[in-house]
PDB file of C-alpha atoms in Angstrom:
ATOM      1  CA  ALA A   1      79.782  51.279 154.199  1.00  0.00           C
ATOM      2  CA  MET A   2      83.229  50.591 155.768  1.00  0.00           C
ATOM      3  CA  ALA A   3      86.153  52.818 157.494  1.00  0.00           C
ATOM      4  CA  ASN A   4      89.403  51.199 158.742  1.00  0.00           C
ATOM      5  CA  TYR A   5      91.799  53.446 160.754  1.00  0.00           C
ATOM      6  CA  LYS A   6      95.298  51.948 161.968  1.00  0.00           C
ATOM      7  CA  LEU A   7      95.949  52.758 165.444  1.00  0.00           C
ATOM      8  CA  SER A   8      98.886  51.546 165.555  1.00  0.00           C
ATOM      9  CA  PRO A   9     101.021  48.056 163.908  1.00  0.00           C
ATOM     10  CA  LYS A  10      99.619  46.278 165.667  1.00  0.00           C
ATOM     11  CA  CYS A  11      96.009  48.195 166.587  1.00  0.00           C
ATOM     12  CA  ARG A  12      93.630  48.954 164.288  1.00  0.00           C
ATOM     13  CA  VAL A  13      89.688  50.082 164.857  1.00  0.00           C
ATOM     14  CA  ALA A  14      86.666  50.073 162.329  1.00  0.00           C
ATOM     15  CA  GLY A  15      83.352  51.031 161.558  1.00  0.00           C
ATOM     16  CA  ARG A  16      80.877  49.989 159.148  1.00  0.00           C
ATOM     17  CA  VAL A  17      77.046  51.013 158.332  1.00  0.00           C
ATOM     18  CA  GLU A  18      74.996  48.375 156.175  1.00  0.00           C
ATOM     19  CA  HIS A  19      71.093  48.471 154.874  1.00  0.00           C
ATOM     20  CA  VAL A  20      69.713  45.672 153.561  1.00  0.00           C
ATOM     21  CA  GLU A  21      66.035  45.411 151.641  1.00  0.00           C
ATOM     22  CA  PRO A  22      64.738  42.033 151.078  1.00  0.00           C
ATOM     23  CA  ALA A  23      64.283  41.013 147.301  1.00  0.00           C
ATOM     24  CA  ASP A  24      60.696  39.802 147.486  1.00  0.00           C
ATOM     25  CA  GLY A  25      59.218  43.162 148.207  1.00  0.00           C
ATOM     26  CA  SER A  26      58.447  42.801 151.820  1.00  0.00           C
ATOM     27  CA  ASP A  27      58.693  45.637 154.247  1.00  0.00           C
ATOM     28  CA  ASN A  28      61.904  43.878 156.519  1.00  0.00           C
ATOM     29  CA  ARG A  29      64.535  46.477 155.499  1.00  0.00           C
ATOM     30  CA  LEU A  30      67.301  45.981 158.553  1.00  0.00           C
ATOM     31  CA  ASN A  31      69.941  48.594 159.145  1.00  0.00           C
ATOM     32  CA  SER A  32      73.298  47.634 160.944  1.00  0.00           C
ATOM     33  CA  PHE A  33      76.457  49.717 163.091  1.00  0.00           C
ATOM     34  CA  THR A  34      79.268  47.489 163.994  1.00  0.00           C
ATOM     35  CA  ALA A  35      82.051  48.703 165.535  1.00  0.00           C
ATOM     36  CA  THR A  36      85.417  46.679 165.895  1.00  0.00           C
ATOM     37  CA  TYR A  37      88.757  46.922 167.424  1.00  0.00           C
ATOM     38  CA  GLY A  38      91.308  44.707 166.316  1.00  0.00           C
ATOM     39  CA  HIS A  39      94.929  43.654 167.965  1.00  0.00           C
ATOM     40  CA  ALA A  40      97.644  41.320 166.086  1.00  0.00           C
ATOM     41  CA  VAL A  41      98.886  39.434 168.827  1.00  0.00           C
ATOM     42  CA  ALA A  42     101.626  37.728 165.889  1.00  0.00           C
ATOM     43  CA  ASN A  43     102.338  38.321 162.796  1.00  0.00           C
ATOM     44  CA  ASN A  44      99.968  35.915 161.650  1.00  0.00           C
ATOM     45  CA  LEU A  45      97.515  36.313 164.750  1.00  0.00           C
ATOM     46  CA  GLU A  46      94.637  38.715 165.102  1.00  0.00           C
ATOM     47  CA  LEU A  47      92.473  39.031 167.943  1.00  0.00           C
ATOM     48  CA  ILE A  48      88.925  41.144 166.812  1.00  0.00           C
ATOM     49  CA  SER A  49      86.305  42.139 169.501  1.00  0.00           C
ATOM     50  CA  GLU A  50      82.846  43.375 167.612  1.00  0.00           C
ATOM     51  CA  LEU A  51      79.870  45.393 168.887  1.00  0.00           C
ATOM     52  CA  ARG A  52      77.011  45.336 166.341  1.00  0.00           C
ATOM     53  CA  TYR A  53      73.497  47.472 166.565  1.00  0.00           C
ATOM     54  CA  ASP A  54      70.501  45.465 164.467  1.00  0.00           C
ATOM     55  CA  MET A  55      67.623  47.509 163.320  1.00  0.00           C
ATOM     56  CA  SER A  56      64.094  46.405 161.942  1.00  0.00           C
ATOM     57  CA  LYS A  57      61.070  48.229 160.860  1.00  0.00           C
ATOM     58  CA  ASN A  58      59.362  45.048 162.025  1.00  0.00           C
ATOM     59  CA  ASP A  59      58.815  43.777 165.984  1.00  0.00           C
ATOM     60  CA  GLY A  60      59.949  40.308 166.311  1.00  0.00           C
ATOM     61  CA  PHE A  61      62.455  40.157 162.685  1.00  0.00           C
ATOM     62  CA  PHE A  62      65.127  38.838 164.866  1.00  0.00           C
ATOM     63  CA  PRO A  63      65.246  35.106 166.475  1.00  0.00           C
ATOM     64  CA  THR A  64      66.754  35.618 169.384  1.00  0.00           C
ATOM     65  CA  GLY A  65      63.501  35.189 171.249  1.00  0.00           C
ATOM     66  CA  SER A  66      62.756  38.758 171.512  1.00  0.00           C
ATOM     67  CA  SER A  67      59.774  40.845 170.538  1.00  0.00           C
ATOM     68  CA  GLY A  68      61.487  43.671 169.605  1.00  0.00           C
ATOM     69  CA  ASP A  69      62.955  45.356 166.648  1.00  0.00           C
ATOM     70  CA  SER A  70      66.427  45.483 167.431  1.00  0.00           C
ATOM     71  CA  GLN A  71      68.794  43.545 169.065  1.00  0.00           C
ATOM     72  CA  VAL A  72      72.884  44.005 170.021  1.00  0.00           C
ATOM     73  CA  LEU A  73      75.277  41.260 169.433  1.00  0.00           C
ATOM     74  CA  GLY A  74      78.955  41.554 170.756  1.00  0.00           C
ATOM     75  CA  THR A  75      82.163  39.023 169.079  1.00  0.00           C
ATOM     76  CA  ILE A  76      85.380  38.112 170.451  1.00  0.00           C
ATOM     77  CA  LYS A  77      87.482  36.009 167.381  1.00  0.00           C
ATOM     78  CA  ALA A  78      90.891  34.709 166.762  1.00  0.00           C
ATOM     79  CA  VAL A  79      91.813  34.928 162.698  1.00  0.00           C
ATOM     80  CA  TYR A  80      94.616  33.172 161.939  1.00  0.00           C
ATOM     81  CA  LYS A  81      96.378  34.331 158.744  1.00  0.00           C
ATOM     82  CA  PHE A  82      98.524  31.633 156.528  1.00  0.00           C
TER      83      PHE A  82
END
Protein backbone atom coordinates (compact mmCIF):
# COMPACT_ATOMS: atom_id res chain seq x y z
CA ALA A 1 0.00 0.00 0.00
CA MET A 2 1.26 3.48 -0.82
CA ALA A 3 0.12 7.03 -0.16
CA ASN A 4 1.53 10.11 -1.92
CA TYR A 5 0.72 13.69 -0.86
CA LYS A 6 1.77 16.86 -2.68
CA LEU A 7 2.80 19.55 -0.16
CA SER A 8 3.39 22.21 -2.82
CA PRO A 9 3.99 22.29 -6.58
CA LYS A 10 7.62 21.24 -5.93
CA CYS A 11 7.45 19.13 -2.75
CA ARG A 12 5.82 15.81 -1.91
CA VAL A 13 5.82 13.18 0.82
CA ALA A 14 4.93 9.52 0.52
CA GLY A 15 4.58 6.47 2.70
CA ARG A 16 4.70 2.83 1.69
CA VAL A 17 3.97 -0.42 3.56
CA GLU A 18 5.00 -3.78 2.12
CA HIS A 19 4.48 -7.37 3.27
CA VAL A 20 6.26 -10.25 1.53
CA GLU A 21 5.55 -13.95 2.03
CA PRO A 22 7.99 -16.36 0.37
CA ALA A 23 6.60 -18.66 -2.32
CA ASP A 24 8.49 -21.65 -0.92
CA GLY A 25 6.29 -21.74 2.19
CA SER A 26 9.16 -20.91 4.56
CA ASP A 27 8.69 -18.65 7.55
CA ASN A 28 10.89 -15.79 6.23
CA ARG A 29 8.17 -13.13 6.09
CA LEU A 30 9.29 -9.55 5.57
CA ASN A 31 7.52 -6.31 6.55
CA SER A 32 8.78 -2.95 5.34
CA PHE A 33 7.82 0.67 6.07
CA THR A 34 9.19 3.50 3.90
CA ALA A 35 8.90 7.29 4.25
CA THR A 36 9.80 9.46 1.24
CA TYR A 37 10.38 13.18 0.68
CA GLY A 38 10.72 14.48 -2.88
CA HIS A 39 11.68 17.96 -4.08
CA ALA A 40 11.52 18.98 -7.74
CA VAL A 41 14.56 21.19 -8.39
CA ALA A 42 13.61 21.54 -12.08
CA ASN A 43 10.77 20.42 -14.35
CA ASN A 44 12.58 17.17 -15.13
CA LEU A 45 14.79 16.67 -12.03
CA GLU A 46 13.63 15.50 -8.59
CA LEU A 47 15.77 14.90 -5.49
CA ILE A 48 14.34 12.12 -3.32
CA SER A 49 15.28 11.00 0.17
CA GLU A 50 13.92 7.80 1.70
CA LEU A 51 14.06 6.20 5.12
CA ARG A 52 13.12 2.52 5.24
CA TYR A 53 12.60 0.12 8.15
CA ASP A 54 12.58 -3.62 7.42
CA MET A 55 11.55 -6.38 9.84
CA SER A 56 11.84 -10.14 9.50
CA LYS A 57 10.55 -12.85 11.76
CA ASN A 58 13.97 -14.55 11.67
CA ASP A 59 17.30 -13.29 13.03
CA GLY A 60 20.11 -13.03 10.48
CA PHE A 61 17.75 -12.48 7.53
CA PHE A 62 19.50 -9.33 6.27
CA PRO A 63 22.91 -9.46 4.53
CA THR A 64 24.26 -6.36 6.29
CA GLY A 65 26.33 -8.40 8.73
CA SER A 66 23.79 -7.85 11.49
CA SER A 67 22.46 -10.81 13.40
CA GLY A 68 19.23 -8.99 14.24
CA ASP A 69 15.78 -9.26 12.78
CA SER A 70 15.52 -5.68 11.46
CA GLN A 71 17.42 -2.99 9.58
CA VAL A 72 17.12 0.72 8.81
CA LEU A 73 18.23 2.08 5.43
CA GLY A 74 18.49 5.64 4.19
CA THR A 75 18.91 6.72 0.56
CA ILE A 76 19.22 9.95 -1.36
CA LYS A 77 18.75 9.89 -5.12
CA ALA A 78 18.27 12.15 -8.10
CA VAL A 79 15.68 11.21 -10.73
CA TYR A 80 15.96 12.78 -14.17
CA LYS A 81 12.82 12.47 -16.30
CA PHE A 82 13.01 12.67 -20.08
